[in-house]
JSON list of C-alpha atoms in Angstrom, two decimals:
[
{"chain": "A", "resi": 1, "resn": "MET", "atom": "CA", "xyz": [16.51, 17.37, -6.50]},
{"chain": "A", "resi": 2, "resn": "ARG", "atom": "CA", "xyz": [14.54, 14.15, -6.32]},
{"chain": "A", "resi": 3, "resn": "LEU", "atom": "CA", "xyz": [10.78, 14.06, -6.41]},
{"chain": "A", "resi": 4, "resn": "VAL", "atom": "CA", "xyz": [9.41, 11.82, -3.64]},
{"chain": "A", "resi": 5, "resn": "LEU", "atom": "CA", "xyz": [5.65, 10.90, -3.69]},
{"chain": "A", "resi": 6, "resn": "ASP", "atom": "CA", "xyz": [3.54, 8.97, -1.38]},
{"chain": "A", "resi": 7, "resn": "TRP", "atom": "CA", "xyz": [1.42, 6.29, -3.16]},
{"chain": "A", "resi": 8, "resn": "ASP", "atom": "CA", "xyz": [-1.88, 6.00, -1.28]},
{"chain": "A", "resi": 9, "resn": "GLY", "atom": "CA", "xyz": [-4.02, 9.17, -1.48]},
{"chain": "A", "resi": 10, "resn": "THR", "atom": "CA", "xyz": [-1.30, 11.16, -3.30]},
{"chain": "A", "resi": 11, "resn": "VAL", "atom": "CA", "xyz": [-0.56, 9.31, -6.37]},
{"chain": "A", "resi": 12, "resn": "THR", "atom": "CA", "xyz": [-3.88, 7.48, -6.13]},
{"chain": "A", "resi": 13, "resn": "GLU", "atom": "CA", "xyz": [-7.25, 8.91, -5.54]},
{"chain": "A", "resi": 14, "resn": "ARG", "atom": "CA", "xyz": [-8.09, 6.27, -2.74]},
{"chain": "A", "resi": 15, "resn": "ASP", "atom": "CA", "xyz": [-5.91, 4.29, -0.42]},
{"chain": "A", "resi": 16, "resn": "THR", "atom": "CA", "xyz": [-5.35, 0.93, -2.20]},
{"chain": "A", "resi": 17, "resn": "LEU", "atom": "CA", "xyz": [-4.83, -0.98, 1.10]},
{"chain": "A", "resi": 18, "resn": "ASP", "atom": "CA", "xyz": [-8.36, 0.23, 2.14]},
{"chain": "A", "resi": 19, "resn": "LEU", "atom": "CA", "xyz": [-9.75, -1.01, -1.18]},
{"chain": "A", "resi": 20, "resn": "VAL", "atom": "CA", "xyz": [-8.49, -4.41, -0.43]},
{"chain": "A", "resi": 21, "resn": "LEU", "atom": "CA", "xyz": [-9.52, -4.50, 3.10]},
{"chain": "A", "resi": 22, "resn": "GLN", "atom": "CA", "xyz": [-13.06, -3.17, 2.36]},
{"chain": "A", "resi": 23, "resn": "ALA", "atom": "CA", "xyz": [-13.46, -5.93, -0.47]},
{"chain": "A", "resi": 24, "resn": "PHE", "atom": "CA", "xyz": [-11.80, -8.84, 1.27]},
{"chain": "A", "resi": 25, "resn": "GLY", "atom": "CA", "xyz": [-10.95, -8.17, 4.98]},
{"chain": "A", "resi": 26, "resn": "ASP", "atom": "CA", "xyz": [-12.87, -8.33, 8.20]},
{"chain": "A", "resi": 27, "resn": "PRO", "atom": "CA", "xyz": [-14.60, -5.06, 8.98]},
{"chain": "A", "resi": 28, "resn": "GLN", "atom": "CA", "xyz": [-14.74, -5.64, 12.65]},
{"chain": "A", "resi": 29, "resn": "ILE", "atom": "CA", "xyz": [-11.00, -6.22, 12.93]},
{"chain": "A", "resi": 30, "resn": "TYR", "atom": "CA", "xyz": [-10.42, -3.14, 10.58]},
{"chain": "A", "resi": 31, "resn": "GLU", "atom": "CA", "xyz": [-12.44, -0.85, 12.81]},
{"chain": "A", "resi": 32, "resn": "HIS", "atom": "CA", "xyz": [-10.90, -2.14, 16.08]},
{"chain": "A", "resi": 33, "resn": "VAL", "atom": "CA", "xyz": [-7.29, -1.83, 15.06]},
{"chain": "A", "resi": 34, "resn": "GLU", "atom": "CA", "xyz": [-7.85, 1.57, 13.38]},
{"chain": "A", "resi": 35, "resn": "ALA", "atom": "CA", "xyz": [-9.36, 2.82, 16.73]},
{"chain": "A", "resi": 36, "resn": "GLU", "atom": "CA", "xyz": [-6.18, 1.26, 18.43]},
{"chain": "A", "resi": 37, "resn": "LEU", "atom": "CA", "xyz": [-3.92, 3.19, 16.01]},
{"chain": "A", "resi": 38, "resn": "ASP", "atom": "CA", "xyz": [-5.76, 6.39, 16.57]},
{"chain": "A", "resi": 39, "resn": "ALA", "atom": "CA", "xyz": [-5.37, 5.94, 20.35]},
{"chain": "A", "resi": 40, "resn": "GLY", "atom": "CA", "xyz": [-1.68, 5.29, 20.05]},
{"chain": "A", "resi": 41, "resn": "ARG", "atom": "CA", "xyz": [-1.86, 1.69, 21.36]},
{"chain": "A", "resi": 42, "resn": "MET", "atom": "CA", "xyz": [-0.78, 0.08, 18.05]},
{"chain": "A", "resi": 43, "resn": "THR", "atom": "CA", "xyz": [1.78, 1.11, 15.49]},
{"chain": "A", "resi": 44, "resn": "LEU", "atom": "CA", "xyz": [0.87, 1.31, 11.81]},
{"chain": "A", "resi": 45, "resn": "ASN", "atom": "CA", "xyz": [2.82, -1.74, 11.00]},
{"chain": "A", "resi": 46, "resn": "ASP", "atom": "CA", "xyz": [0.94, -3.71, 13.81]},
{"chain": "A", "resi": 47, "resn": "VAL", "atom": "CA", "xyz": [-2.36, -2.44, 12.31]},
{"chain": "A", "resi": 48, "resn": "ILE", "atom": "CA", "xyz": [-1.44, -3.35, 8.63]},
{"chain": "A", "resi": 49, "resn": "ALA", "atom": "CA", "xyz": [-0.34, -6.93, 9.83]},
{"chain": "A", "resi": 50, "resn": "ALA", "atom": "CA", "xyz": [-3.58, -7.49, 11.90]},
{"chain": "A", "resi": 51, "resn": "GLU", "atom": "CA", "xyz": [-5.82, -6.10, 9.05]},
{"chain": "A", "resi": 52, "resn": "PHE", "atom": "CA", "xyz": [-4.22, -8.30, 6.27]},
{"chain": "A", "resi": 53, "resn": "ALA", "atom": "CA", "xyz": [-4.10, -11.38, 8.46]},
{"chain": "A", "resi": 54, "resn": "THR", "atom": "CA", "xyz": [-7.91, -11.44, 7.76]},
{"chain": "A", "resi": 55, "resn": "VAL", "atom": "CA", "xyz": [-7.57, -11.28, 3.89]},
{"chain": "A", "resi": 56, "resn": "THR", "atom": "CA", "xyz": [-7.57, -14.85, 2.49]},
{"chain": "A", "resi": 57, "resn": "VAL", "atom": "CA", "xyz": [-8.23, -14.34, -1.19]},
{"chain": "A", "resi": 58, "resn": "PRO", "atom": "CA", "xyz": [-5.64, -15.33, -3.76]},
{"chain": "A", "resi": 59, "resn": "LEU", "atom": "CA", "xyz": [-3.26, -12.59, -4.63]},
{"chain": "A", "resi": 60, "resn": "ASP", "atom": "CA", "xyz": [-4.27, -12.53, -8.35]},
{"chain": "A", "resi": 61, "resn": "GLU", "atom": "CA", "xyz": [-7.92, -11.82, -7.28]},
{"chain": "A", "resi": 62, "resn": "ALA", "atom": "CA", "xyz": [-6.97, -8.88, -5.12]},
{"chain": "A", "resi": 63, "resn": "VAL", "atom": "CA", "xyz": [-4.47, -7.49, -7.74]},
{"chain": "A", "resi": 64, "resn": "ALA", "atom": "CA", "xyz": [-7.26, -7.75, -10.37]},
{"chain": "A", "resi": 65, "resn": "TYR", "atom": "CA", "xyz": [-9.64, -5.86, -8.03]},
{"chain": "A", "resi": 66, "resn": "VAL", "atom": "CA", "xyz": [-7.00, -3.16, -7.22]},
{"chain": "A", "resi": 67, "resn": "VAL", "atom": "CA", "xyz": [-6.11, -2.66, -11.06]},
{"chain": "A", "resi": 68, "resn": "GLU", "atom": "CA", "xyz": [-9.83, -2.32, -11.84]},
{"chain": "A", "resi": 69, "resn": "HIS", "atom": "CA", "xyz": [-10.79, 0.04, -9.03]},
{"chain": "A", "resi": 70, "resn": "THR", "atom": "CA", "xyz": [-7.54, 2.16, -8.42]},
{"chain": "A", "resi": 71, "resn": "ARG", "atom": "CA", "xyz": [-7.42, 5.50, -10.09]},
{"chain": "A", "resi": 72, "resn": "VAL", "atom": "CA", "xyz": [-4.25, 7.53, -10.28]},
{"chain": "A", "resi": 73, "resn": "ARG", "atom": "CA", "xyz": [-4.36, 11.25, -10.33]},
{"chain": "A", "resi": 74, "resn": "PRO", "atom": "CA", "xyz": [-4.47, 13.07, -13.67]},
{"chain": "A", "resi": 75, "resn": "GLY", "atom": "CA", "xyz": [-1.04, 13.87, -14.96]},
{"chain": "A", "resi": 76, "resn": "PHE", "atom": "CA", "xyz": [0.82, 11.22, -12.87]},
{"chain": "A", "resi": 77, "resn": "ALA", "atom": "CA", "xyz": [1.94, 9.31, -15.85]},
{"chain": "A", "resi": 78, "resn": "GLU", "atom": "CA", "xyz": [3.38, 12.37, -17.60]},
{"chain": "A", "resi": 79, "resn": "LEU", "atom": "CA", "xyz": [5.13, 13.44, -14.29]},
{"chain": "A", "resi": 80, "resn": "ALA", "atom": "CA", "xyz": [6.57, 9.96, -13.72]},
{"chain": "A", "resi": 81, "resn": "ARG", "atom": "CA", "xyz": [8.02, 9.82, -17.20]},
{"chain": "A", "resi": 82, "resn": "ALA", "atom": "CA", "xyz": [9.47, 13.38, -16.84]},
{"chain": "A", "resi": 83, "resn": "ARG", "atom": "CA", "xyz": [10.70, 13.12, -13.28]},
{"chain": "A", "resi": 84, "resn": "HIS", "atom": "CA", "xyz": [11.19, 9.55, -12.52]},
{"chain": "A", "resi": 85, "resn": "PRO", "atom": "CA", "xyz": [10.04, 9.89, -8.91]},
{"chain": "A", "resi": 86, "resn": "LEU", "atom": "CA", "xyz": [10.79, 7.77, -5.86]},
{"chain": "A", "resi": 87, "resn": "VAL", "atom": "CA", "xyz": [7.33, 6.49, -4.73]},
{"chain": "A", "resi": 88, "resn": "VAL", "atom": "CA", "xyz": [7.14, 5.40, -1.02]},
{"chain": "A", "resi": 89, "resn": "SER", "atom": "CA", "xyz": [4.29, 3.42, 0.45]},
{"chain": "A", "resi": 90, "resn": "SER", "atom": "CA", "xyz": [3.20, 1.40, 3.33]},
{"chain": "A", "resi": 91, "resn": "GLY", "atom": "CA", "xyz": [1.44, -0.74, 0.81]},
{"chain": "A", "resi": 92, "resn": "PHE", "atom": "CA", "xyz": [2.68, -3.81, -1.08]},
{"chain": "A", "resi": 93, "resn": "HIS", "atom": "CA", "xyz": [4.74, -4.18, -4.21]},
{"chain": "A", "resi": 94, "resn": "GLU", "atom": "CA", "xyz": [2.46, -6.82, -5.42]},
{"chain": "A", "resi": 95, "resn": "LEU", "atom": "CA", "xyz": [-0.52, -4.42, -5.45]},
{"chain": "A", "resi": 96, "resn": "ILE", "atom": "CA", "xyz": [1.31, -1.29, -6.57]},
{"chain": "A", "resi": 97, "resn": "GLU", "atom": "CA", "xyz": [3.38, -2.52, -9.42]},
{"chain": "A", "resi": 98, "resn": "PRO", "atom": "CA", "xyz": [0.40, -3.90, -11.46]},
{"chain": "A", "resi": 99, "resn": "VAL", "atom": "CA", "xyz": [-1.14, -0.41, -11.32]},
{"chain": "A", "resi": 100, "resn": "LEU", "atom": "CA", "xyz": [2.20, 1.28, -12.47]},
{"chain": "A", "resi": 101, "resn": "GLU", "atom": "CA", "xyz": [2.35, -1.21, -15.20]},
{"chain": "A", "resi": 102, "resn": "ARG", "atom": "CA", "xyz": [-1.21, -0.46, -16.29]},
{"chain": "A", "resi": 103, "resn": "GLU", "atom": "CA", "xyz": [-0.26, 3.24, -16.33]},
{"chain": "A", "resi": 104, "resn": "ASP", "atom": "CA", "xyz": [2.85, 2.27, -18.35]},
{"chain": "A", "resi": 105, "resn": "VAL", "atom": "CA", "xyz": [5.22, 3.95, -15.93]},
{"chain": "A", "resi": 106, "resn": "LEU", "atom": "CA", "xyz": [6.66, 0.86, -13.94]},
{"chain": "A", "resi": 107, "resn": "ALA", "atom": "CA", "xyz": [10.11, 1.49, -15.50]},
{"chain": "A", "resi": 108, "resn": "ASP", "atom": "CA", "xyz": [9.99, 5.27, -14.69]},
{"chain": "A", "resi": 109, "resn": "VAL", "atom": "CA", "xyz": [9.32, 4.88, -10.96]},
{"chain": "A", "resi": 110, "resn": "GLU", "atom": "CA", "xyz": [11.50, 3.71, -8.19]},
{"chain": "A", "resi": 111, "resn": "LEU", "atom": "CA", "xyz": [9.22, 2.12, -5.62]},
{"chain": "A", "resi": 112, "resn": "ARG", "atom": "CA", "xyz": [9.92, 1.53, -1.87]},
{"chain": "A", "resi": 113, "resn": "ALA", "atom": "CA", "xyz": [7.09, -0.49, -0.37]},
{"chain": "A", "resi": 114, "resn": "ASN", "atom": "CA", "xyz": [6.44, -3.52, 1.82]},
{"chain": "A", "resi": 115, "resn": "SER", "atom": "CA", "xyz": [5.73, -6.94, 0.37]},
{"chain": "A", "resi": 116, "resn": "VAL", "atom": "CA", "xyz": [2.97, -9.52, 1.23]},
{"chain": "A", "resi": 117, "resn": "GLU", "atom": "CA", "xyz": [2.78, -13.26, 1.19]},
{"chain": "A", "resi": 118, "resn": "ALA", "atom": "CA", "xyz": [-0.83, -14.00, 0.17]},
{"chain": "A", "resi": 119, "resn": "ARG", "atom": "CA", "xyz": [-1.67, -17.23, 2.13]},
{"chain": "A", "resi": 120, "resn": "PRO", "atom": "CA", "xyz": [-5.07, -18.96, 2.26]},
{"chain": "A", "resi": 121, "resn": "ASP", "atom": "CA", "xyz": [-5.03, -18.69, 6.10]},
{"chain": "A", "resi": 122, "resn": "GLY", "atom": "CA", "xyz": [-4.34, -14.96, 5.98]},
{"chain": "A", "resi": 123, "resn": "TRP", "atom": "CA", "xyz": [-1.89, -12.67, 4.24]},
{"chain": "A", "resi": 124, "resn": "ARG", "atom": "CA", "xyz": [1.58, -12.12, 5.92]},
{"chain": "A", "resi": 125, "resn": "VAL", "atom": "CA", "xyz": [3.22, -8.75, 5.59]},
{"chain": "A", "resi": 126, "resn": "HIS", "atom": "CA", "xyz": [6.99, -8.41, 5.19]},
{"chain": "A", "resi": 127, "resn": "PHE", "atom": "CA", "xyz": [7.95, -5.08, 6.28]},
{"chain": "A", "resi": 128, "resn": "ARG", "atom": "CA", "xyz": [10.72, -3.27, 4.46]},
{"chain": "A", "resi": 129, "resn": "VAL", "atom": "CA", "xyz": [11.63, -1.26, 7.52]},
{"chain": "A", "resi": 130, "resn": "ASP", "atom": "CA", "xyz": [11.87, -2.58, 11.14]},
{"chain": "A", "resi": 131, "resn": "GLU", "atom": "CA", "xyz": [13.89, 0.13, 12.97]},
{"chain": "A", "resi": 132, "resn": "PRO", "atom": "CA", "xyz": [12.13, 3.37, 14.15]},
{"chain": "A", "resi": 133, "resn": "CYS", "atom": "CA", "xyz": [12.22, 6.45, 12.17]},
{"chain": "A", "resi": 134, "resn": "ASP", "atom": "CA", "xyz": [13.87, 9.53, 13.63]},
{"chain": "A", "resi": 135, "resn": "GLU", "atom": "CA", "xyz": [11.03, 11.70, 12.61]},
{"chain": "A", "resi": 136, "resn": "CYS", "atom": "CA", "xyz": [7.86, 9.71, 13.82]},
{"chain": "A", "resi": 137, "resn": "GLY", "atom": "CA", "xyz": [9.46, 7.12, 16.15]},
{"chain": "A", "resi": 138, "resn": "GLU", "atom": "CA", "xyz": [7.84, 4.12, 14.37]},
{"chain": "A", "resi": 139, "resn": "PRO", "atom": "CA", "xyz": [9.19, 1.87, 11.53]},
{"chain": "A", "resi": 140, "resn": "CYS", "atom": "CA", "xyz": [7.87, 3.81, 8.56]},
{"chain": "A", "resi": 141, "resn": "LYS", "atom": "CA", "xyz": [8.21, 4.38, 4.86]},
{"chain": "A", "resi": 142, "resn": "ARG", "atom": "CA", "xyz": [10.60, 7.38, 5.17]}
]
């Protein structure tokens, strides 16, 4: 049986997307679109796209910040080496893979995540899935 783990808040102690948004995003947009998500007026993909459109730092700066501030849960590296899990995320390969590399488990994990194009006029998200999920009705990481 395949072990499947969520990245943000399961493998990690804190959500890595929130780390980036709190450090480099627009807090007013963040609060507004999160409220829209909670009210059911925006999808998660719409929210992520809107929030990251406000991030304008170079990718390497954001990656360095994420690598410095992201903590994985104790025992994850050993679990990854033993079980070779599938890690799913609404986050971005560009932010997750450097943390997996830091933990020396990049080769032990299969990662399914979105990607991002870090542009100076705002990051553009490239979503891995566009079609609605049978479980939740939205395009999601399942």
